[in-house]
Short mmCIF file of C-alpha atoms in Angstrom, two decimals:
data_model
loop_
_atom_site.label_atom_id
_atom_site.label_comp_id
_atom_site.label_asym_id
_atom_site.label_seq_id
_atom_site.Cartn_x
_atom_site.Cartn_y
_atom_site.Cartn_z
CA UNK A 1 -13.74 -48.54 -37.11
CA UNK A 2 -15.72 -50.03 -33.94
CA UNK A 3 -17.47 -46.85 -31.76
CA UNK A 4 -15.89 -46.80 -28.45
CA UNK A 5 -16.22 -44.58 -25.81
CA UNK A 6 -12.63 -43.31 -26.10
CA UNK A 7 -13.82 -42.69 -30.29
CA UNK A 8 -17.27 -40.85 -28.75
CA UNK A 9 -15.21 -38.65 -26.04
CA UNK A 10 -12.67 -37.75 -28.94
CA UNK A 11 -15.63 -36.90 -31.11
CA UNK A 12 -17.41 -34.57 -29.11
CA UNK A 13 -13.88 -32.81 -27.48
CA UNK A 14 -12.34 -32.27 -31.07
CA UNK A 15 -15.90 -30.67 -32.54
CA UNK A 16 -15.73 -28.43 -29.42
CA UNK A 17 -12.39 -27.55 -30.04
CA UNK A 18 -12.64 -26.68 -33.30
CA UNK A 19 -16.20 -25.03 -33.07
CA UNK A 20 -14.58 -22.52 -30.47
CA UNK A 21 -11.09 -22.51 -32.34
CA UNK A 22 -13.68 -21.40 -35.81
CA UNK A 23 -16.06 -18.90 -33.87
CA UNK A 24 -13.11 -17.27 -32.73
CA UNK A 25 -12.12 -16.44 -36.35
CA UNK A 26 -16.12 -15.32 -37.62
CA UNK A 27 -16.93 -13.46 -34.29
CA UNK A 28 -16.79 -9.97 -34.69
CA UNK A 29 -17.11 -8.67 -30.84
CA UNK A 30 -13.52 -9.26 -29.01
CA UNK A 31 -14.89 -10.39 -25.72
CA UNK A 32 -16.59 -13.17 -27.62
CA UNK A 33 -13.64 -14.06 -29.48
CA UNK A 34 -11.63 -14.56 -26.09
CA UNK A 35 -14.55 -16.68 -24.34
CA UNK A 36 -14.53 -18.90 -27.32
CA UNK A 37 -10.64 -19.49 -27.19
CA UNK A 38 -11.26 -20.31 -23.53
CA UNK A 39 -14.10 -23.03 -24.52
CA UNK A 40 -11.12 -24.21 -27.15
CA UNK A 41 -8.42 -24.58 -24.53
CA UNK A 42 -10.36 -26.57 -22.30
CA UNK A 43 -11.69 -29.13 -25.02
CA UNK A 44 -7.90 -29.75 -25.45
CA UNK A 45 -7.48 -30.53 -21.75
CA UNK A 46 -9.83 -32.91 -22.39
CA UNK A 47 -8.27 -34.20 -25.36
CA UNK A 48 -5.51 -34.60 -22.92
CA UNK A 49 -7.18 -36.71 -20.49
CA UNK A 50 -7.87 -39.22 -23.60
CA UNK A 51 -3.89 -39.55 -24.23
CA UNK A 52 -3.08 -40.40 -20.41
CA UNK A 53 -2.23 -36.90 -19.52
CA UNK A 54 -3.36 -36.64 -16.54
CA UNK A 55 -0.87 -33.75 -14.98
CA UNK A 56 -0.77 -31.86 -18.33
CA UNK A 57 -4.37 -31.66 -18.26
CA UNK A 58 -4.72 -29.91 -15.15
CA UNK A 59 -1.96 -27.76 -15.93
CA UNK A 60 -3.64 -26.91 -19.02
CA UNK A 61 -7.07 -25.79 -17.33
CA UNK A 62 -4.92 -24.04 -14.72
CA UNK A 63 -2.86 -21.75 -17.11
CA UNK A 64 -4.53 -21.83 -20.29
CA UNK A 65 -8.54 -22.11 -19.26
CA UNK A 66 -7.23 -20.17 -15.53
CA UNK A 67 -5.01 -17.52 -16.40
CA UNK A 68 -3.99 -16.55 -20.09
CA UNK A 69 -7.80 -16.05 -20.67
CA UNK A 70 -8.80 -13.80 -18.00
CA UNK A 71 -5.28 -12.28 -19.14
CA UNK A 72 -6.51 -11.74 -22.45
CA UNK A 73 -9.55 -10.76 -21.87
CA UNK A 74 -8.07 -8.03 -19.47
CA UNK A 75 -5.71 -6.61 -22.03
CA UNK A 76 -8.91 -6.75 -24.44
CA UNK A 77 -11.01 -4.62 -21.74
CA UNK A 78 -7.48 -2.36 -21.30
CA UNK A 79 -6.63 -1.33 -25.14
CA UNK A 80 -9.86 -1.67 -26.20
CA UNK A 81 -10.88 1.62 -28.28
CA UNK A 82 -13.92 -0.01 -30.35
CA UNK A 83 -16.17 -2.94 -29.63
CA UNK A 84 -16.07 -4.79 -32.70
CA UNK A 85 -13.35 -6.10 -34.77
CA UNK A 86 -13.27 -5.02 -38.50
CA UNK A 87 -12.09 -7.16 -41.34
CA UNK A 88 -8.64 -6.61 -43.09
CA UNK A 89 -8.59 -3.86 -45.75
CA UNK A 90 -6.44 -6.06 -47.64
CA UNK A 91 -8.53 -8.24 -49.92
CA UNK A 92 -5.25 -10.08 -51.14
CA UNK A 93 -3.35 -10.50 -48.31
CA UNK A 94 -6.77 -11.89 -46.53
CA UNK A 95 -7.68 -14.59 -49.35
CA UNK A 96 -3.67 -15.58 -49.65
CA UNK A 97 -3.52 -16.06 -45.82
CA UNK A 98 -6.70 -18.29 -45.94
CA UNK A 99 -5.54 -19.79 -49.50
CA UNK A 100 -1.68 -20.45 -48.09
CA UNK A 101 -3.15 -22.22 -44.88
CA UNK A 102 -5.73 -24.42 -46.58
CA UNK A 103 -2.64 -25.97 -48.67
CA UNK A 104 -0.86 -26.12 -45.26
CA UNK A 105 -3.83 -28.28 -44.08
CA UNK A 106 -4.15 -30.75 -46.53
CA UNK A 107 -0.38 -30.97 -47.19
CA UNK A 108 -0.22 -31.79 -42.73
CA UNK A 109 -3.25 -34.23 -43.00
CA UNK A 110 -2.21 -36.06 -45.92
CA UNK A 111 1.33 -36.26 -44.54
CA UNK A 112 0.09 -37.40 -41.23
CA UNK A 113 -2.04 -40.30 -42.94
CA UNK A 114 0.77 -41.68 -45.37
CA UNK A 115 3.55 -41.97 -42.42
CA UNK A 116 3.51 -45.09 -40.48
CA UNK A 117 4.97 -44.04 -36.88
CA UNK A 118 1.81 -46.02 -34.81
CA UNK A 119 3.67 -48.24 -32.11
CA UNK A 120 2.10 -52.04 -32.06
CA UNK A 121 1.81 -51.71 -27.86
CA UNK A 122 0.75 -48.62 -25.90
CA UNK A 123 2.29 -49.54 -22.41
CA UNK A 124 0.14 -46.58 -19.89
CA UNK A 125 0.72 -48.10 -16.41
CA UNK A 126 3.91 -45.36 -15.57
CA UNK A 127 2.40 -42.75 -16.93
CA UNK A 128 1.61 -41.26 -13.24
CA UNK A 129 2.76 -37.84 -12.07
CA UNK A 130 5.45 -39.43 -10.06
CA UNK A 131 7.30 -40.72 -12.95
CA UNK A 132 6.91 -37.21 -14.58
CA UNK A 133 8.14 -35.69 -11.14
CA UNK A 134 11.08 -37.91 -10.95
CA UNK A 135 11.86 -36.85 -14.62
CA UNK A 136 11.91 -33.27 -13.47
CA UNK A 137 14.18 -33.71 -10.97
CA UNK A 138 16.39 -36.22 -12.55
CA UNK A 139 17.05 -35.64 -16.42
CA UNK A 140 15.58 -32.55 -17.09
CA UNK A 141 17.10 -31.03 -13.84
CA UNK A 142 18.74 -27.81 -15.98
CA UNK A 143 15.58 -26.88 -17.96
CA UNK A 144 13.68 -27.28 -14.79
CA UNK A 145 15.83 -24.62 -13.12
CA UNK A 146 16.03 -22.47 -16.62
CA UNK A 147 12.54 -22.53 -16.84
CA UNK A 148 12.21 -20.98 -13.57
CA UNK A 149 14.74 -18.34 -14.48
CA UNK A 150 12.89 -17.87 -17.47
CA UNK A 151 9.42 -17.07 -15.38
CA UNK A 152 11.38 -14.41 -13.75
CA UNK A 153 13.16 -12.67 -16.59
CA UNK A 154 9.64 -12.72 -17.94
CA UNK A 155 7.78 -11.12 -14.46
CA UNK A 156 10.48 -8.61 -14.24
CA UNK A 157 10.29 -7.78 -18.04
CA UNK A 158 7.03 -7.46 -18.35
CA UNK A 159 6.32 -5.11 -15.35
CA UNK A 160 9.00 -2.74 -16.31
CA UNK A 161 7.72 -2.57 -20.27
CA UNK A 162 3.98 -1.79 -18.50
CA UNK A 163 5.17 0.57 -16.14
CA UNK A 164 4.42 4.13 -17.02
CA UNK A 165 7.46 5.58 -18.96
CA UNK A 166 9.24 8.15 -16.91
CA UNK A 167 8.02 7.03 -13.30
CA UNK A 168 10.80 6.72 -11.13
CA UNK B 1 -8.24 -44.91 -31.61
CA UNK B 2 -5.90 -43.38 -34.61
CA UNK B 3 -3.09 -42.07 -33.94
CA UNK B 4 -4.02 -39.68 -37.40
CA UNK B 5 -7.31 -38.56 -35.41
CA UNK B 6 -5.33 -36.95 -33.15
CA UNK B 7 -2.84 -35.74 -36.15
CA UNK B 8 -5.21 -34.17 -37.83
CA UNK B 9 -7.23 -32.55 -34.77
CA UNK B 10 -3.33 -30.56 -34.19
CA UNK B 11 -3.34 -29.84 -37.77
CA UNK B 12 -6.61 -28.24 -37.77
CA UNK B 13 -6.22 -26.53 -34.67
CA UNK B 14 -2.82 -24.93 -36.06
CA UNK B 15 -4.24 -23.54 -39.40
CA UNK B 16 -7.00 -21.96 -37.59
CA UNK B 17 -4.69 -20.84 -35.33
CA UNK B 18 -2.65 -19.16 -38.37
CA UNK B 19 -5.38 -17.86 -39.92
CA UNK B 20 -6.12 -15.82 -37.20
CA UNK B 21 -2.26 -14.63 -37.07
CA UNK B 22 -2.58 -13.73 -40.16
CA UNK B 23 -5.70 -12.04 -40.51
CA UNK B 24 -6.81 -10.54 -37.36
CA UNK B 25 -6.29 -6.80 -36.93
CA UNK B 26 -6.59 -6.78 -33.09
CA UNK B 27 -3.28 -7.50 -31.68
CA UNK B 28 -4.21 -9.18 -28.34
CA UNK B 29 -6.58 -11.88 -30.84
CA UNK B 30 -3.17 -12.03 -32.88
CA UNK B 31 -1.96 -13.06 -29.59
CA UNK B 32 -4.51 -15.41 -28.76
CA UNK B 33 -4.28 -17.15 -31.68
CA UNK B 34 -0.26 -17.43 -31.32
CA UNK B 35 -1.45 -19.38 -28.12
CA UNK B 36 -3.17 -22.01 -30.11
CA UNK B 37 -0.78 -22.68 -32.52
CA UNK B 38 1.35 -23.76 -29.20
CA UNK B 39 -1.65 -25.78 -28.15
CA UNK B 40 -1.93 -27.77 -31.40
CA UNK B 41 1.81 -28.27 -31.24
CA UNK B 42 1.56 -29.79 -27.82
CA UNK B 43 -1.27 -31.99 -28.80
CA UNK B 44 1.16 -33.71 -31.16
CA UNK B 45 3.72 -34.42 -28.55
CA UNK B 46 1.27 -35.62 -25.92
CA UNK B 47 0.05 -38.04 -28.87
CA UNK B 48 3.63 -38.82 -29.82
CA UNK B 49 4.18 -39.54 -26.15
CA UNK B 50 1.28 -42.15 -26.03
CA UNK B 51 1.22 -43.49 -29.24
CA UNK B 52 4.41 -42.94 -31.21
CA UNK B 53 7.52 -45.05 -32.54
CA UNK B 54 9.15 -45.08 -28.84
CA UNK B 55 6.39 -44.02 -26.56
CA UNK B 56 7.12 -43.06 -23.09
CA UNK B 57 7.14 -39.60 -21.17
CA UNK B 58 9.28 -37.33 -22.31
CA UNK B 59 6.87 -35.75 -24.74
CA UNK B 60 4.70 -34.76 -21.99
CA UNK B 61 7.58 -33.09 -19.78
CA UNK B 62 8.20 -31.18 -23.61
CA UNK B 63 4.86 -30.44 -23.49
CA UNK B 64 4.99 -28.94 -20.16
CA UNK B 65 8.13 -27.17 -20.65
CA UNK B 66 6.40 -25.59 -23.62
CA UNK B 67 3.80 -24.18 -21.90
CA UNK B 68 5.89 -22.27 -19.61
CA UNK B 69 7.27 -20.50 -21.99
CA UNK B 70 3.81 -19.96 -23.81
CA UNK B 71 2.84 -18.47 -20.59
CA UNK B 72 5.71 -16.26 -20.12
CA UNK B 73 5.49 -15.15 -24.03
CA UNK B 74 1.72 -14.25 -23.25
CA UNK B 75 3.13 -12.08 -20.36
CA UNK B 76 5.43 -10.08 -22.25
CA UNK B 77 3.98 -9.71 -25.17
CA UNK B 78 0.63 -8.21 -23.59
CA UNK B 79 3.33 -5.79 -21.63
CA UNK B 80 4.58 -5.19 -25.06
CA UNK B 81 1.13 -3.95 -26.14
CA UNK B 82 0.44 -2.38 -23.55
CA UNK B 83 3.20 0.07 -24.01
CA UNK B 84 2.38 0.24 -28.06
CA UNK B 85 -1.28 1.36 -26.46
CA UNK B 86 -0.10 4.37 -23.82
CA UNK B 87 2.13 5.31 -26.96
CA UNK B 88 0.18 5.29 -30.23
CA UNK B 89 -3.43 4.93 -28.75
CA UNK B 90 -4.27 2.28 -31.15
CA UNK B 91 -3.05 -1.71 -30.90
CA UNK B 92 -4.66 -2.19 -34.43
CA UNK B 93 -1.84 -4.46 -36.39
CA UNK B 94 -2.18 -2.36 -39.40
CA UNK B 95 -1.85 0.78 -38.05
CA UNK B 96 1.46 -0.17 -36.67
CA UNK B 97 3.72 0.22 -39.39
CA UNK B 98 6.27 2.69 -37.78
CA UNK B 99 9.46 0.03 -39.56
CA UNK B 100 7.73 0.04 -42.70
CA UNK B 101 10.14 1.68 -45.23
#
């Protein structure tokens, strides 16, 4: 395989995601766990940006990097009773989580290498957030609108579950 | 670039991502790492979108789609703890076995 710059971005992104994806499993402080996942989240914008995503990638940095972060990391600071998290007291549920999802990860990678699903041409030019805006508001009209119904159950829901119980 | 790079990248990103389900006792990590599993799945349909059998966009508007609702899961289910915390005092996942029989 030839080094390009698109193999050299890809390089570095994926090592950052997965650095910050693996810290966030051996860190034992919470807050450092959640600053981590943030690093993680905005590696995969980048990742983005490689596959012609421009939109998504923005979106990504905006809700995932922006918001479910600092949201995390404010129901961390809000529940939080001790500073550092504690290992399972299960020794054999532990080792047959880690044991069932290393299979799972060799069984995905090997799967992913025998399939042949690679297209000959990769055809980029209407890839533009127009075209994904005329989507929107052509085919996927209904989810669109659901979506946005969905937003709202979940704003209403979650502000009544957080509200104090008995508070008229 | 290979369209497995990108494969295995998700694949990665999901196992971690389910290791930390699985294993972490603090319930807004379990939380966080629900999130990523999400991620790694959208990673594959961006790549599908790009690079697949039939590419064009409608893996990224899947992708999008899915990240509302990962957004409005995060919502709830941090309400959800919230109200586990004023109750029980404690959002440690082992400690919450109220439905164990």
């Amino acid at each position: 395989m030839e080094i390009t710059g698109e193999f050299i971005a890809f390089f570095i992104l994926s090592v950052l995601a997965i650095c910050g994806a693996v810290f966030m499993i051996f860190f034992t402080n919470v807050v450092h766990m959640g600053v981590s996942m943030a690093f993680t989240f905005l590696s995969i914008a980048g990742i983005y940006f490689l596959l012609n995503a421009d939109f998504l990638a923005v979106i990504q940095i905006m809700v995932y990097t922006g918001a479910i972060s600092i949201l995390m990391l404010f129901g961390i600071m809000m529940t939080r009773h001790k500073e550092t998290e504690e290992k399972l007291n299960r020794p054999i549920h532990y080792w047959l989580s880690i044991a069932g999802a290393g299979v799972l990860l060799v069984s995905l990678v090997l799967l992913s290498r025998g399939a042949t699903f690679v297209s000959d041409s990769v055809d980029t030019k209407g890839y533009g957030i127009a075209k994904i805006g005329e989507l929107f508001f052509g085919t996927y009209m209904i989810p669109f609108e659901l979506a946005s119904i969905l937003l709202l159950v979940a704003l209403i829901g979650s502000i009544i579950m957080a509200k104090k119980e008995g508070q008229e | 670039m290979l369209i497995a790079s990108y494969l295995a990248l998700a694949a990665i990103l999901f196992v971690i991502g389910l290791i930390g389900v699985l294993t972490k006792r603090n319930a807004v990590i379990v939380l966080f790492s629900l999130e990523l599993m999400l991620n790694a799945a959208n990673i594959n349909f961006v790549t599908f979108s790009k690079m697949g059998l039939v590419p064009n966009l409608n893996g990224q508007v899947f992708a999008l789609f899915n990240v509302v609702v990962a957004a409005a899961e995060a919502a709830v289910g941090l309400a959800i703890l919230f109200a586990i915390y004023r109750n029980r005092e404690t959002i440690d996942a082992e400690k919450l076995n109220l439905l164990k029989g």
